[in-house]
Amino acid sequence: MKPILSQQELIDSTSFCVIVPTYNNQKTLKRVLDSVLDFTENIIIVNDGATDGTLEILQQYSHLTQIHHPKNIGKGRALRNGFRKAIEMKFEYAITIDSDGQHFASDIPNFIAEIQKEPNSLLIGSRNMTQENVPKKSSFGNKFSNFWFKFETGISLEDTQSGFRLYPLQLIPKQFFTNKFEFEIEVIVRSAWKGIVVKNIPIKILYDPEERVSHFRPFKDFTRISILNTVLVLNAILYIKPRDFFRRAKKKGFKKFFLEDILESKDSNFKKSAAIALGVFIGISPFWGFQTVLLFTFAALFRLNKVIAYLASNVSFPPFIPFLIYGSLKMGSYFVSTDVPLLLDSSITLDDIQKNATQYIVGSLTLASVSALTFGLLSYFLLTVFSKKHN
């Protein structure tokens, strides 16, 4: 049985530093640094081109590692440079704490204790966003970020925007593409995609409107974050989710994966058949180029099994496309007049679709609806029979 270590012994036995990015926080910077010094002197201060009294304050801490940017280049870049320095100094973990005074350094031991329980995790301090003085825009922004993080990674967190974090330096991605506030989203999403455990731990928080200085620019930074989330969502849908699906299937064995993760998943037979119906509908519908995006969006919206829906959407697998085109044009001919000869052979081309777009779209949506209903009902019947045999 391992001996129970004291708080200070835990801190001394962990290879970590504290990175403090700062920009024009002269009112709170000294208090933050002094509070961190109560726990460790392994501090890296990144002055991101401050124009207030920051330089004068930092002269009092010449014994601490300092990085100075000639001009303000963004919190993301400040953190990236802090990480680089921490790695050079051979630290295993880096705790980041904002210099605006909202965080309590007394929570540092909680991060250390948690990382001892689950090494190599990425920990994010979870703030109580319902307490007094928390700006409504901060609460909304956090909920917005939490939603997209879950969509992109499948991980539910209560707080994805807190700047009080612990990073496993050797495991997080080596290269990044963002420099501003959106960096803190990029790093946790891409770390989760690498298989790093990303989780919240509770922390205390102080919002003092008299002292706190926020450099978040609502329009510019929200736009940057929205663009980043768009890129991450597309990457998740088009690459990460299919990659993870095949990795899980290969690791477990495709037969065992199919039985355990699909047929015997915790979803009800109704939800499984609904996922099949959704996949068939999206696969046949005339949304070429957007089918995968729509599939995962609606599967997430209706809480349906994404794996089942994805498999069912392959009804539009290339060998089946001529049949789907023919069926769509044929179905559309009952609603829209046409001069296209409906023969199921190589004479049906994409030009036929372009010349008779209305007929194709109407027919495709009709065929998709009928097929989705048919496959949904049939799969529900078969799943019900299969379930009874295994009870």
PDB file of C-alpha atoms in Angstrom, residues 44-338:
ATOM      1  CA  ILE A  44       7.232  30.968 -16.204  1.00  0.00           C
ATOM      2  CA  ILE A  45       5.812  34.440 -16.769  1.00  0.00           C
ATOM      3  CA  VAL A  46       4.937  35.388 -20.348  1.00  0.00           C
ATOM      4  CA  ASN A  47       4.541  39.138 -20.766  1.00  0.00           C
ATOM      5  CA  ASP A  48       2.576  39.471 -23.980  1.00  0.00           C
ATOM      6  CA  GLY A  49       3.633  43.026 -24.857  1.00  0.00           C
ATOM      7  CA  ALA A  50       2.042  44.787 -21.883  1.00  0.00           C
ATOM      8  CA  THR A  51       1.882  48.586 -22.081  1.00  0.00           C
ATOM      9  CA  ASP A  52       0.931  49.327 -18.457  1.00  0.00           C
ATOM     10  CA  GLY A  53       3.079  48.911 -15.323  1.00  0.00           C
ATOM     11  CA  THR A  54       3.701  45.200 -15.875  1.00  0.00           C
ATOM     12  CA  LEU A  55       7.429  45.584 -16.588  1.00  0.00           C
ATOM     13  CA  GLU A  56       7.997  47.472 -13.331  1.00  0.00           C
ATOM     14  CA  ILE A  57       6.138  44.779 -11.382  1.00  0.00           C
ATOM     15  CA  LEU A  58       8.099  41.965 -13.021  1.00  0.00           C
ATOM     16  CA  GLN A  59      11.401  43.560 -12.045  1.00  0.00           C
ATOM     17  CA  GLN A  60      10.578  42.437  -8.493  1.00  0.00           C
ATOM     18  CA  TYR A  61      10.518  38.816  -9.721  1.00  0.00           C
ATOM     19  CA  SER A  62      13.818  38.669 -11.605  1.00  0.00           C
ATOM     20  CA  HIS A  63      14.543  35.249 -10.048  1.00  0.00           C
ATOM     21  CA  LEU A  64      11.619  33.758 -11.984  1.00  0.00           C
ATOM     22  CA  THR A  65      11.759  32.689 -15.623  1.00  0.00           C
ATOM     23  CA  GLN A  66      10.331  35.437 -17.833  1.00  0.00           C
ATOM     24  CA  ILE A  67       9.476  35.707 -21.527  1.00  0.00           C
ATOM     25  CA  HIS A  68       8.802  39.155 -22.988  1.00  0.00           C
ATOM     26  CA  HIS A  69       7.037  39.781 -26.294  1.00  0.00           C
ATOM     27  CA  PRO A  70       7.930  43.145 -27.894  1.00  0.00           C
ATOM     28  CA  LYS A  71       4.255  43.570 -28.816  1.00  0.00           C
ATOM     29  CA  ASN A  72       0.957  41.894 -28.036  1.00  0.00           C
ATOM     30  CA  ILE A  73       0.560  38.789 -30.216  1.00  0.00           C
ATOM     31  CA  GLY A  74      -2.203  36.921 -28.419  1.00  0.00           C
ATOM     32  CA  LYS A  75      -2.820  34.626 -25.477  1.00  0.00           C
ATOM     33  CA  GLY A  76      -2.480  31.534 -27.641  1.00  0.00           C
ATOM     34  CA  ARG A  77       1.009  32.502 -28.748  1.00  0.00           C
ATOM     35  CA  ALA A  78       1.926  33.388 -25.160  1.00  0.00           C
ATOM     36  CA  LEU A  79       0.873  29.929 -23.982  1.00  0.00           C
ATOM     37  CA  ARG A  80       2.647  28.220 -26.872  1.00  0.00           C
ATOM     38  CA  ASN A  81       5.891  30.006 -26.027  1.00  0.00           C
ATOM     39  CA  GLY A  82       5.381  29.147 -22.375  1.00  0.00           C
ATOM     40  CA  PHE A  83       4.930  25.462 -23.251  1.00  0.00           C
ATOM     41  CA  ARG A  84       8.079  25.520 -25.378  1.00  0.00           C
ATOM     42  CA  LYS A  85      10.099  26.980 -22.512  1.00  0.00           C
ATOM     43  CA  ALA A  86       8.642  24.499 -20.019  1.00  0.00           C
ATOM     44  CA  ILE A  87       9.608  21.583 -22.269  1.00  0.00           C
ATOM     45  CA  GLU A  88      13.126  22.993 -22.615  1.00  0.00           C
ATOM     46  CA  MET A  89      13.297  23.079 -18.811  1.00  0.00           C
ATOM     47  CA  LYS A  90      12.295  19.371 -18.708  1.00  0.00           C
ATOM     48  CA  PHE A  91       8.996  19.807 -16.880  1.00  0.00           C
ATOM     49  CA  GLU A  92       6.437  17.029 -17.290  1.00  0.00           C
ATOM     50  CA  TYR A  93       3.350  19.144 -16.640  1.00  0.00           C
ATOM     51  CA  ALA A  94       2.426  22.817 -16.932  1.00  0.00           C
ATOM     52  CA  ILE A  95      -0.336  24.515 -14.984  1.00  0.00           C
ATOM     53  CA  THR A  96      -1.630  27.693 -16.615  1.00  0.00           C
ATOM     54  CA  ILE A  97      -3.285  30.394 -14.532  1.00  0.00           C
ATOM     55  CA  ASP A  98      -4.663  33.705 -15.776  1.00  0.00           C
ATOM     56  CA  SER A  99      -3.226  36.893 -14.291  1.00  0.00           C
ATOM     57  CA  ASP A 100      -6.575  38.710 -14.023  1.00  0.00           C
ATOM     58  CA  GLY A 101      -7.119  37.537 -10.457  1.00  0.00           C
ATOM     59  CA  GLN A 102     -10.161  35.339 -11.044  1.00  0.00           C
ATOM     60  CA  HIS A 103      -8.397  32.113 -10.033  1.00  0.00           C
ATOM     61  CA  PHE A 104      -7.084  30.986  -6.653  1.00  0.00           C
ATOM     62  CA  ALA A 105      -3.582  29.515  -6.545  1.00  0.00           C
ATOM     63  CA  SER A 106      -4.765  27.505  -3.532  1.00  0.00           C
ATOM     64  CA  ASP A 107      -6.379  25.153  -6.074  1.00  0.00           C
ATOM     65  CA  ILE A 108      -2.949  24.137  -7.449  1.00  0.00           C
ATOM     66  CA  PRO A 109      -2.638  21.195  -4.998  1.00  0.00           C
ATOM     67  CA  ASN A 110      -5.992  19.892  -6.277  1.00  0.00           C
ATOM     68  CA  PHE A 111      -4.576  19.712  -9.808  1.00  0.00           C
ATOM     69  CA  ILE A 112      -1.481  17.891  -8.539  1.00  0.00           C
ATOM     70  CA  ALA A 113      -3.541  15.432  -6.472  1.00  0.00           C
ATOM     71  CA  GLU A 114      -5.770  14.669  -9.452  1.00  0.00           C
ATOM     72  CA  ILE A 115      -2.882  14.127 -11.853  1.00  0.00           C
ATOM     73  CA  GLN A 116      -1.365  11.678  -9.390  1.00  0.00           C
ATOM     74  CA  LYS A 117      -4.610   9.673  -9.564  1.00  0.00           C
ATOM     75  CA  GLU A 118      -4.805   9.798 -13.358  1.00  0.00           C
ATOM     76  CA  PRO A 119      -1.389  10.651 -14.875  1.00  0.00           C
ATOM     77  CA  ASN A 120      -1.098  12.243 -18.329  1.00  0.00           C
ATOM     78  CA  SER A 121      -4.586  13.762 -18.214  1.00  0.00           C
ATOM     79  CA  LEU A 122      -5.413  17.279 -19.357  1.00  0.00           C
ATOM     80  CA  LEU A 123      -7.266  18.947 -16.500  1.00  0.00           C
ATOM     81  CA  ILE A 124      -9.487  22.016 -16.841  1.00  0.00           C
ATOM     82  CA  GLY A 125     -10.669  23.933 -13.799  1.00  0.00           C
ATOM     83  CA  SER A 126     -14.464  24.009 -13.710  1.00  0.00           C
ATOM     84  CA  ARG A 127     -15.859  27.337 -12.546  1.00  0.00           C
ATOM     85  CA  ASN A 128     -19.263  27.946 -11.005  1.00  0.00           C
ATOM     86  CA  MET A 129     -20.688  30.113 -13.787  1.00  0.00           C
ATOM     87  CA  THR A 130     -23.950  30.721 -11.893  1.00  0.00           C
ATOM     88  CA  GLN A 131     -22.437  32.666  -9.014  1.00  0.00           C
ATOM     89  CA  GLU A 132     -22.783  36.389  -8.495  1.00  0.00           C
ATOM     90  CA  ASN A 133     -20.864  38.829 -10.753  1.00  0.00           C
ATOM     91  CA  VAL A 134     -20.232  36.270 -13.517  1.00  0.00           C
ATOM     92  CA  PRO A 135     -20.948  38.165 -16.778  1.00  0.00           C
ATOM     93  CA  LYS A 136     -23.817  36.694 -18.798  1.00  0.00           C
ATOM     94  CA  LYS A 137     -21.704  36.784 -21.960  1.00  0.00           C
ATOM     95  CA  SER A 138     -19.095  34.594 -20.226  1.00  0.00           C
ATOM     96  CA  SER A 139     -21.735  32.077 -19.179  1.00  0.00           C
ATOM     97  CA  PHE A 140     -23.237  31.974 -22.693  1.00  0.00           C
ATOM     98  CA  GLY A 141     -19.823  31.688 -24.337  1.00  0.00           C
ATOM     99  CA  ASN A 142     -18.926  28.772 -22.075  1.00  0.00           C
ATOM    100  CA  LYS A 143     -22.152  26.880 -22.883  1.00  0.00           C
ATOM    101  CA  PHE A 144     -21.560  27.529 -26.581  1.00  0.00           C
ATOM    102  CA  SER A 145     -18.012  26.182 -26.321  1.00  0.00           C
ATOM    103  CA  ASN A 146     -19.103  23.151 -24.260  1.00  0.00           C
ATOM    104  CA  PHE A 147     -21.668  22.172 -26.912  1.00  0.00           C
ATOM    105  CA  TRP A 148     -19.195  22.224 -29.792  1.00  0.00           C
ATOM    106  CA  PHE A 149     -16.489  20.482 -27.763  1.00  0.00           C
ATOM    107  CA  LYS A 150     -18.878  17.591 -27.115  1.00  0.00           C
ATOM    108  CA  PHE A 151     -19.889  17.477 -30.779  1.00  0.00           C
ATOM    109  CA  GLU A 152     -16.252  17.414 -31.885  1.00  0.00           C
ATOM    110  CA  THR A 153     -14.957  14.925 -29.297  1.00  0.00           C
ATOM    111  CA  GLY A 154     -17.928  13.154 -27.714  1.00  0.00           C
ATOM    112  CA  ILE A 155     -16.734  14.331 -24.272  1.00  0.00           C
ATOM    113  CA  SER A 156     -19.093  16.224 -21.952  1.00  0.00           C
ATOM    114  CA  LEU A 157     -17.486  18.996 -19.900  1.00  0.00           C
ATOM    115  CA  GLU A 158     -18.976  21.670 -17.666  1.00  0.00           C
ATOM    116  CA  ASP A 159     -16.286  24.246 -18.469  1.00  0.00           C
ATOM    117  CA  THR A 160     -14.116  24.363 -21.600  1.00  0.00           C
ATOM    118  CA  GLN A 161     -13.043  28.015 -21.404  1.00  0.00           C
ATOM    119  CA  SER A 162     -11.358  28.217 -18.022  1.00  0.00           C
ATOM    120  CA  GLY A 163      -7.743  29.341 -18.252  1.00  0.00           C
ATOM    121  CA  PHE A 164      -6.765  27.445 -15.091  1.00  0.00           C
ATOM    122  CA  ARG A 165      -5.520  24.127 -16.521  1.00  0.00           C
ATOM    123  CA  LEU A 166      -2.935  21.391 -16.275  1.00  0.00           C
ATOM    124  CA  TYR A 167      -1.323  20.144 -19.490  1.00  0.00           C
ATOM    125  CA  PRO A 168       0.754  16.967 -20.008  1.00  0.00           C
ATOM    126  CA  LEU A 169       3.520  18.669 -21.972  1.00  0.00           C
ATOM    127  CA  GLN A 170       4.942  15.633 -23.769  1.00  0.00           C
ATOM    128  CA  LEU A 171       1.560  14.419 -25.018  1.00  0.00           C
ATOM    129  CA  ILE A 172      -0.268  17.476 -26.333  1.00  0.00           C
ATOM    130  CA  PRO A 173       0.137  18.258 -30.073  1.00  0.00           C
ATOM    131  CA  LYS A 174       3.514  19.676 -31.065  1.00  0.00           C
ATOM    132  CA  GLN A 175       2.206  22.153 -33.633  1.00  0.00           C
ATOM    133  CA  PHE A 176      -0.765  24.514 -33.454  1.00  0.00           C
ATOM    134  CA  PHE A 177      -2.527  26.816 -35.884  1.00  0.00           C
ATOM    135  CA  THR A 178      -4.090  29.514 -33.682  1.00  0.00           C
ATOM    136  CA  ASN A 179      -2.596  32.378 -31.685  1.00  0.00           C
ATOM    137  CA  LYS A 180      -5.437  34.150 -29.872  1.00  0.00           C
ATOM    138  CA  PHE A 181      -8.124  33.068 -27.382  1.00  0.00           C
ATOM    139  CA  GLU A 182      -9.283  30.294 -29.716  1.00  0.00           C
ATOM    140  CA  PHE A 183      -6.023  28.436 -29.004  1.00  0.00           C
ATOM    141  CA  GLU A 184      -7.474  27.164 -25.724  1.00  0.00           C
ATOM    142  CA  ILE A 185     -10.204  25.411 -27.709  1.00  0.00           C
ATOM    143  CA  GLU A 186      -7.849  24.032 -30.347  1.00  0.00           C
ATOM    144  CA  VAL A 187      -5.497  22.501 -27.803  1.00  0.00           C
ATOM    145  CA  ILE A 188      -8.149  20.592 -25.830  1.00  0.00           C
ATOM    146  CA  VAL A 189     -10.007  19.331 -28.932  1.00  0.00           C
ATOM    147  CA  ARG A 190      -6.874  18.114 -30.674  1.00  0.00           C
ATOM    148  CA  SER A 191      -5.549  16.618 -27.427  1.00  0.00           C
ATOM    149  CA  ALA A 192      -8.792  14.677 -27.032  1.00  0.00           C
ATOM    150  CA  TRP A 193      -8.441  13.459 -30.640  1.00  0.00           C
ATOM    151  CA  LYS A 194      -4.996  12.115 -29.690  1.00  0.00           C
ATOM    152  CA  GLY A 195      -6.585  10.029 -26.960  1.00  0.00           C
ATOM    153  CA  ILE A 196      -5.561  12.209 -24.006  1.00  0.00           C
ATOM    154  CA  VAL A 197      -8.087  12.150 -21.164  1.00  0.00           C
ATOM    155  CA  VAL A 198      -9.634  15.639 -20.893  1.00  0.00           C
ATOM    156  CA  LYS A 199     -11.637  16.270 -17.734  1.00  0.00           C
ATOM    157  CA  ASN A 200     -12.829  18.978 -15.349  1.00  0.00           C
ATOM    158  CA  ILE A 201     -11.966  19.436 -11.703  1.00  0.00           C
ATOM    159  CA  PRO A 202     -13.835  21.971  -9.523  1.00  0.00           C
ATOM    160  CA  ILE A 203     -12.096  25.253  -8.701  1.00  0.00           C
ATOM    161  CA  LYS A 204     -12.980  28.431  -6.876  1.00  0.00           C
ATOM    162  CA  ILE A 205     -13.432  31.662  -8.783  1.00  0.00           C
ATOM    163  CA  LEU A 206     -13.534  35.405  -8.056  1.00  0.00           C
ATOM    164  CA  TYR A 207     -15.110  37.887 -10.457  1.00  0.00           C
ATOM    165  CA  ASP A 208     -14.282  41.390  -9.263  1.00  0.00           C
ATOM    166  CA  PRO A 209     -15.550  43.961 -11.785  1.00  0.00           C
ATOM    167  CA  GLU A 210     -13.385  46.627 -10.112  1.00  0.00           C
ATOM    168  CA  GLU A 211     -10.108  44.772 -10.773  1.00  0.00           C
ATOM    169  CA  ARG A 212     -10.665  42.280 -13.555  1.00  0.00           C
ATOM    170  CA  VAL A 213      -9.564  43.374 -17.022  1.00  0.00           C
ATOM    171  CA  SER A 214     -10.825  41.273 -19.927  1.00  0.00           C
ATOM    172  CA  HIS A 215      -9.107  41.483 -23.312  1.00  0.00           C
ATOM    173  CA  PHE A 216     -11.728  39.351 -25.042  1.00  0.00           C
ATOM    174  CA  ARG A 217     -13.093  41.243 -28.067  1.00  0.00           C
ATOM    175  CA  PRO A 218     -16.656  39.959 -28.527  1.00  0.00           C
ATOM    176  CA  PHE A 219     -16.949  40.336 -32.301  1.00  0.00           C
ATOM    177  CA  LYS A 220     -13.402  39.549 -33.473  1.00  0.00           C
ATOM    178  CA  ASP A 221     -12.679  36.742 -31.025  1.00  0.00           C
ATOM    179  CA  PHE A 222     -16.122  35.150 -31.294  1.00  0.00           C
ATOM    180  CA  THR A 223     -15.689  35.165 -35.083  1.00  0.00           C
ATOM    181  CA  ARG A 224     -12.278  33.499 -34.749  1.00  0.00           C
ATOM    182  CA  ILE A 225     -13.730  30.875 -32.401  1.00  0.00           C
ATOM    183  CA  SER A 226     -16.648  30.230 -34.768  1.00  0.00           C
ATOM    184  CA  ILE A 227     -14.303  29.746 -37.730  1.00  0.00           C
ATOM    185  CA  LEU A 228     -12.131  27.383 -35.679  1.00  0.00           C
ATOM    186  CA  ASN A 229     -15.164  25.345 -34.587  1.00  0.00           C
ATOM    187  CA  THR A 230     -16.307  25.097 -38.203  1.00  0.00           C
ATOM    188  CA  VAL A 231     -12.920  23.663 -39.194  1.00  0.00           C
ATOM    189  CA  LEU A 232     -12.864  21.312 -36.201  1.00  0.00           C
ATOM    190  CA  VAL A 233     -16.397  20.063 -36.848  1.00  0.00           C
ATOM    191  CA  LEU A 234     -15.608  19.315 -40.495  1.00  0.00           C
ATOM    192  CA  ASN A 235     -12.401  17.540 -39.495  1.00  0.00           C
ATOM    193  CA  ALA A 236     -14.252  15.553 -36.833  1.00  0.00           C
ATOM    194  CA  ILE A 237     -16.978  14.466 -39.250  1.00  0.00           C
ATOM    195  CA  LEU A 238     -14.849  13.769 -42.299  1.00  0.00           C
ATOM    196  CA  TYR A 239     -11.792  12.214 -40.620  1.00  0.00           C
ATOM    197  CA  ILE A 240     -11.741  11.788 -36.818  1.00  0.00           C
ATOM    198  CA  LYS A 241     -15.067  10.001 -36.316  1.00  0.00           C
ATOM    199  CA  PRO A 242     -14.605   7.566 -39.242  1.00  0.00           C
ATOM    200  CA  ARG A 243     -10.994   6.972 -38.086  1.00  0.00           C
ATOM    201  CA  ASP A 244     -12.074   6.204 -34.525  1.00  0.00           C
ATOM    202  CA  PHE A 245     -14.869   3.968 -35.793  1.00  0.00           C
ATOM    203  CA  PHE A 246     -12.515   1.782 -37.820  1.00  0.00           C
ATOM    204  CA  ARG A 247      -9.901   1.775 -35.035  1.00  0.00           C
ATOM    205  CA  ARG A 248     -12.458   0.487 -32.513  1.00  0.00           C
ATOM    206  CA  ALA A 249     -13.789  -2.061 -34.978  1.00  0.00           C
ATOM    207  CA  LYS A 250     -10.300  -3.308 -35.885  1.00  0.00           C
ATOM    208  CA  LYS A 251      -9.148  -3.492 -32.278  1.00  0.00           C
ATOM    209  CA  LYS A 252     -12.175  -5.456 -31.131  1.00  0.00           C
ATOM    210  CA  GLY A 253     -12.674  -7.463 -34.297  1.00  0.00           C
ATOM    211  CA  PHE A 254     -15.353  -6.486 -36.801  1.00  0.00           C
ATOM    212  CA  LYS A 255     -17.725  -9.338 -35.905  1.00  0.00           C
ATOM    213  CA  LYS A 256     -17.493  -8.720 -32.165  1.00  0.00           C
ATOM    214  CA  PHE A 257     -17.710  -4.957 -32.731  1.00  0.00           C
ATOM    215  CA  PHE A 258     -20.851  -5.360 -34.847  1.00  0.00           C
ATOM    216  CA  LEU A 259     -22.532  -7.566 -32.255  1.00  0.00           C
ATOM    217  CA  GLU A 260     -21.559  -5.663 -29.111  1.00  0.00           C
ATOM    218  CA  ASP A 261     -21.419  -2.054 -30.248  1.00  0.00           C
ATOM    219  CA  ILE A 262     -24.284  -2.082 -32.720  1.00  0.00           C
ATOM    220  CA  LEU A 263     -26.768  -4.917 -32.253  1.00  0.00           C
ATOM    221  CA  GLU A 264     -26.333  -5.126 -28.483  1.00  0.00           C
ATOM    222  CA  SER A 265     -25.651  -1.458 -27.729  1.00  0.00           C
ATOM    223  CA  LYS A 266     -27.645   0.218 -24.958  1.00  0.00           C
ATOM    224  CA  ASP A 267     -29.893   1.975 -27.464  1.00  0.00           C
ATOM    225  CA  SER A 268     -33.469   0.754 -27.741  1.00  0.00           C
ATOM    226  CA  ASN A 269     -34.544  -1.099 -30.880  1.00  0.00           C
ATOM    227  CA  PHE A 270     -36.568   1.960 -31.849  1.00  0.00           C
ATOM    228  CA  LYS A 271     -33.519   4.245 -31.669  1.00  0.00           C
ATOM    229  CA  LYS A 272     -31.395   1.754 -33.586  1.00  0.00           C
ATOM    230  CA  SER A 273     -33.989   1.484 -36.357  1.00  0.00           C
ATOM    231  CA  ALA A 274     -34.381   5.295 -36.320  1.00  0.00           C
ATOM    232  CA  ALA A 275     -30.607   5.598 -36.838  1.00  0.00           C
ATOM    233  CA  ILE A 276     -30.826   3.198 -39.791  1.00  0.00           C
ATOM    234  CA  ALA A 277     -33.732   5.193 -41.241  1.00  0.00           C
ATOM    235  CA  LEU A 278     -31.754   8.430 -40.868  1.00  0.00           C
ATOM    236  CA  GLY A 279     -28.708   6.920 -42.558  1.00  0.00           C
ATOM    237  CA  VAL A 280     -30.752   5.607 -45.479  1.00  0.00           C
ATOM    238  CA  PHE A 281     -32.559   8.929 -45.892  1.00  0.00           C
ATOM    239  CA  ILE A 282     -29.339  10.970 -45.896  1.00  0.00           C
ATOM    240  CA  GLY A 283     -27.564   8.449 -48.127  1.00  0.00           C
ATOM    241  CA  ILE A 284     -30.215   8.650 -50.862  1.00  0.00           C
ATOM    242  CA  SER A 285     -31.080  12.348 -50.533  1.00  0.00           C
ATOM    243  CA  PRO A 286     -29.606  14.780 -53.092  1.00  0.00           C
ATOM    244  CA  PHE A 287     -27.245  16.429 -50.619  1.00  0.00           C
ATOM    245  CA  TRP A 288     -24.039  15.380 -52.339  1.00  0.00           C
ATOM    246  CA  GLY A 289     -20.972  16.796 -50.625  1.00  0.00           C
ATOM    247  CA  PHE A 290     -22.865  17.468 -47.397  1.00  0.00           C
ATOM    248  CA  GLN A 291     -24.202  14.026 -46.558  1.00  0.00           C
ATOM    249  CA  THR A 292     -21.657  13.203 -43.855  1.00  0.00           C
ATOM    250  CA  VAL A 293     -22.002  16.620 -42.205  1.00  0.00           C
ATOM    251  CA  LEU A 294     -25.801  16.352 -42.184  1.00  0.00           C
ATOM    252  CA  LEU A 295     -25.702  12.768 -40.973  1.00  0.00           C
ATOM    253  CA  PHE A 296     -23.617  13.458 -37.877  1.00  0.00           C
ATOM    254  CA  THR A 297     -25.432  16.724 -37.184  1.00  0.00           C
ATOM    255  CA  PHE A 298     -28.874  15.099 -37.132  1.00  0.00           C
ATOM    256  CA  ALA A 299     -27.595  11.997 -35.323  1.00  0.00           C
ATOM    257  CA  ALA A 300     -26.205  14.249 -32.569  1.00  0.00           C
ATOM    258  CA  LEU A 301     -29.357  16.385 -32.525  1.00  0.00           C
ATOM    259  CA  PHE A 302     -31.690  13.391 -32.091  1.00  0.00           C
ATOM    260  CA  ARG A 303     -29.205  11.416 -29.945  1.00  0.00           C
ATOM    261  CA  LEU A 304     -29.062   8.512 -32.379  1.00  0.00           C
ATOM    262  CA  ASN A 305     -26.284   5.952 -32.773  1.00  0.00           C
ATOM    263  CA  LYS A 306     -23.806   7.622 -35.145  1.00  0.00           C
ATOM    264  CA  VAL A 307     -22.110   4.342 -36.059  1.00  0.00           C
ATOM    265  CA  ILE A 308     -25.356   2.698 -37.156  1.00  0.00           C
ATOM    266  CA  ALA A 309     -26.444   5.803 -39.052  1.00  0.00           C
ATOM    267  CA  TYR A 310     -23.058   6.046 -40.782  1.00  0.00           C
ATOM    268  CA  LEU A 311     -23.158   2.414 -41.880  1.00  0.00           C
ATOM    269  CA  ALA A 312     -26.725   2.766 -43.175  1.00  0.00           C
ATOM    270  CA  SER A 313     -25.794   5.868 -45.174  1.00  0.00           C
ATOM    271  CA  ASN A 314     -23.532   3.702 -47.328  1.00  0.00           C
ATOM    272  CA  VAL A 315     -26.619   2.762 -49.277  1.00  0.00           C
ATOM    273  CA  SER A 316     -25.161   5.360 -51.665  1.00  0.00           C
ATOM    274  CA  PHE A 317     -21.947   3.324 -52.055  1.00  0.00           C
ATOM    275  CA  PRO A 318     -20.586   3.910 -55.621  1.00  0.00           C
ATOM    276  CA  PRO A 319     -21.813   0.598 -57.173  1.00  0.00           C
ATOM    277  CA  PHE A 320     -25.361   1.467 -56.078  1.00  0.00           C
ATOM    278  CA  ILE A 321     -25.371   5.029 -57.460  1.00  0.00           C
ATOM    279  CA  PRO A 322     -26.726   4.183 -60.955  1.00  0.00           C
ATOM    280  CA  PHE A 323     -29.647   2.364 -59.329  1.00  0.00           C
ATOM    281  CA  LEU A 324     -30.320   5.321 -57.019  1.00  0.00           C
ATOM    282  CA  ILE A 325     -30.195   7.791 -59.908  1.00  0.00           C
ATOM    283  CA  TYR A 326     -32.559   5.642 -61.941  1.00  0.00           C
ATOM    284  CA  GLY A 327     -34.896   5.158 -58.997  1.00  0.00           C
ATOM    285  CA  SER A 328     -34.915   8.873 -58.211  1.00  0.00           C
ATOM    286  CA  LEU A 329     -35.664   9.866 -61.818  1.00  0.00           C
ATOM    287  CA  LYS A 330     -38.320   7.172 -62.061  1.00  0.00           C
ATOM    288  CA  MET A 331     -39.947   8.280 -58.817  1.00  0.00           C
ATOM    289  CA  GLY A 332     -39.764  11.907 -59.878  1.00  0.00           C
ATOM    290  CA  SER A 333     -41.434  11.156 -63.205  1.00  0.00           C
ATOM    291  CA  TYR A 334     -44.679  10.515 -61.345  1.00  0.00           C
ATOM    292  CA  PHE A 335     -44.661  14.098 -60.114  1.00  0.00           C
ATOM    293  CA  VAL A 336     -42.728  16.036 -62.771  1.00  0.00           C
ATOM    294  CA  SER A 337     -43.054  15.593 -66.532  1.00  0.00           C
ATOM    295  CA  THR A 338     -39.837  14.624 -68.353  1.00  0.00           C
TER     296      THR A 338
END
